[in-house]
Amino acid sequence: MATGDRRAKLQQKIADLQAKLEALETPTSLDSKSEGIPELIEKLNEVIKLHKVTAPEVIEVLLKAKRTGLTLVKKA
């Protein structure tokens, strides 16, 4: 009987993990009102105005920093 209970628990865990995996695989759509996006847009606009650069230049620097593992630090 204990083996049957253990099997049922394992099958339940597998089903739960499969449901979580499916939830992660479904694409989510982001829009300008998604969580954190308004703040991101605000900060991006600040950087563009402060440094007189274009948005693609800022994004290129961010992507390069991410690829190379660099940490960007705000200058005082």
Short mmCIF file of C-alpha atoms in Angstrom, two decimals:
data_model
loop_
_atom_site.label_atom_id
_atom_site.label_comp_id
_atom_site.label_asym_id
_atom_site.label_seq_id
_atom_site.Cartn_x
_atom_site.Cartn_y
_atom_site.Cartn_z
CA MET A 1 0.00 0.00 0.00
CA ALA A 2 2.85 2.39 0.79
CA THR A 3 4.23 1.88 -2.71
CA GLY A 4 0.89 2.92 -4.22
CA ASP A 5 0.80 6.08 -2.09
CA ARG A 6 4.35 6.96 -3.04
CA ARG A 7 3.56 6.39 -6.71
CA ALA A 8 0.48 8.61 -6.49
CA LYS A 9 2.50 11.38 -4.81
CA LEU A 10 5.21 11.16 -7.47
CA GLN A 11 2.62 11.27 -10.25
CA GLN A 12 1.08 14.35 -8.64
CA LYS A 13 4.49 16.03 -8.40
CA ILE A 14 5.19 15.21 -12.05
CA ALA A 15 1.82 16.65 -13.08
CA ASP A 16 2.50 19.83 -11.07
CA LEU A 17 5.95 20.24 -12.62
CA GLN A 18 4.55 19.70 -16.12
CA ALA A 19 1.91 22.36 -15.48
CA LYS A 20 4.61 24.80 -14.29
CA LEU A 21 6.74 24.03 -17.33
CA GLU A 22 3.82 24.66 -19.68
CA ALA A 23 3.11 27.95 -17.92
CA LEU A 24 6.72 29.02 -18.42
CA GLU A 25 6.69 28.03 -22.07
CA THR A 26 3.61 30.06 -22.95
CA PRO A 27 4.63 33.43 -24.33
CA THR A 28 3.59 36.44 -22.33
CA SER A 29 2.88 39.74 -23.95
CA LEU A 30 4.35 42.92 -22.59
CA ASP A 31 2.90 46.33 -23.12
CA SER A 32 3.65 49.79 -21.81
CA LYS A 33 1.54 49.14 -18.70
CA SER A 34 3.17 45.83 -17.70
CA GLU A 35 4.85 45.68 -14.31
CA GLY A 36 8.13 47.60 -14.30
CA ILE A 37 7.84 48.81 -17.90
CA PRO A 38 6.76 52.41 -17.12
CA GLU A 39 9.75 52.79 -14.79
CA LEU A 40 12.05 51.29 -17.41
CA ILE A 41 10.78 53.68 -20.08
CA GLU A 42 11.20 56.62 -17.70
CA LYS A 43 14.81 55.67 -16.89
CA LEU A 44 15.59 55.05 -20.57
CA ASN A 45 14.27 58.51 -21.45
CA GLU A 46 16.37 60.04 -18.64
CA VAL A 47 19.55 58.43 -19.99
CA ILE A 48 18.74 59.53 -23.54
CA LYS A 49 18.20 63.15 -22.49
CA LEU A 50 21.17 63.26 -20.12
CA HIS A 51 23.73 61.78 -22.49
CA LYS A 52 22.20 63.00 -25.75
CA VAL A 53 22.20 59.54 -27.32
CA THR A 54 19.63 57.52 -29.22
CA ALA A 55 17.57 54.69 -27.76
CA PRO A 56 19.25 52.03 -29.96
CA GLU A 57 22.67 53.14 -28.68
CA VAL A 58 21.55 52.76 -25.07
CA ILE A 59 20.03 49.35 -25.73
CA GLU A 60 23.18 48.26 -27.57
CA VAL A 61 25.31 49.17 -24.54
CA LEU A 62 22.96 47.32 -22.20
CA LEU A 63 22.99 44.19 -24.37
CA LYS A 64 26.78 44.31 -24.69
CA ALA A 65 27.10 44.63 -20.91
CA LYS A 66 24.80 41.67 -20.42
CA ARG A 67 26.68 39.51 -22.94
CA THR A 68 30.08 40.27 -21.47
CA GLY A 69 28.98 40.17 -17.84
CA LEU A 70 29.85 43.79 -17.15
CA THR A 71 28.14 45.67 -14.36
CA LEU A 72 26.92 49.16 -15.12
CA VAL A 73 27.41 51.63 -12.30
CA LYS A 74 25.71 54.98 -11.92
CA LYS A 75 28.26 57.78 -11.74
CA ALA A 76 27.89 60.16 -8.84
#
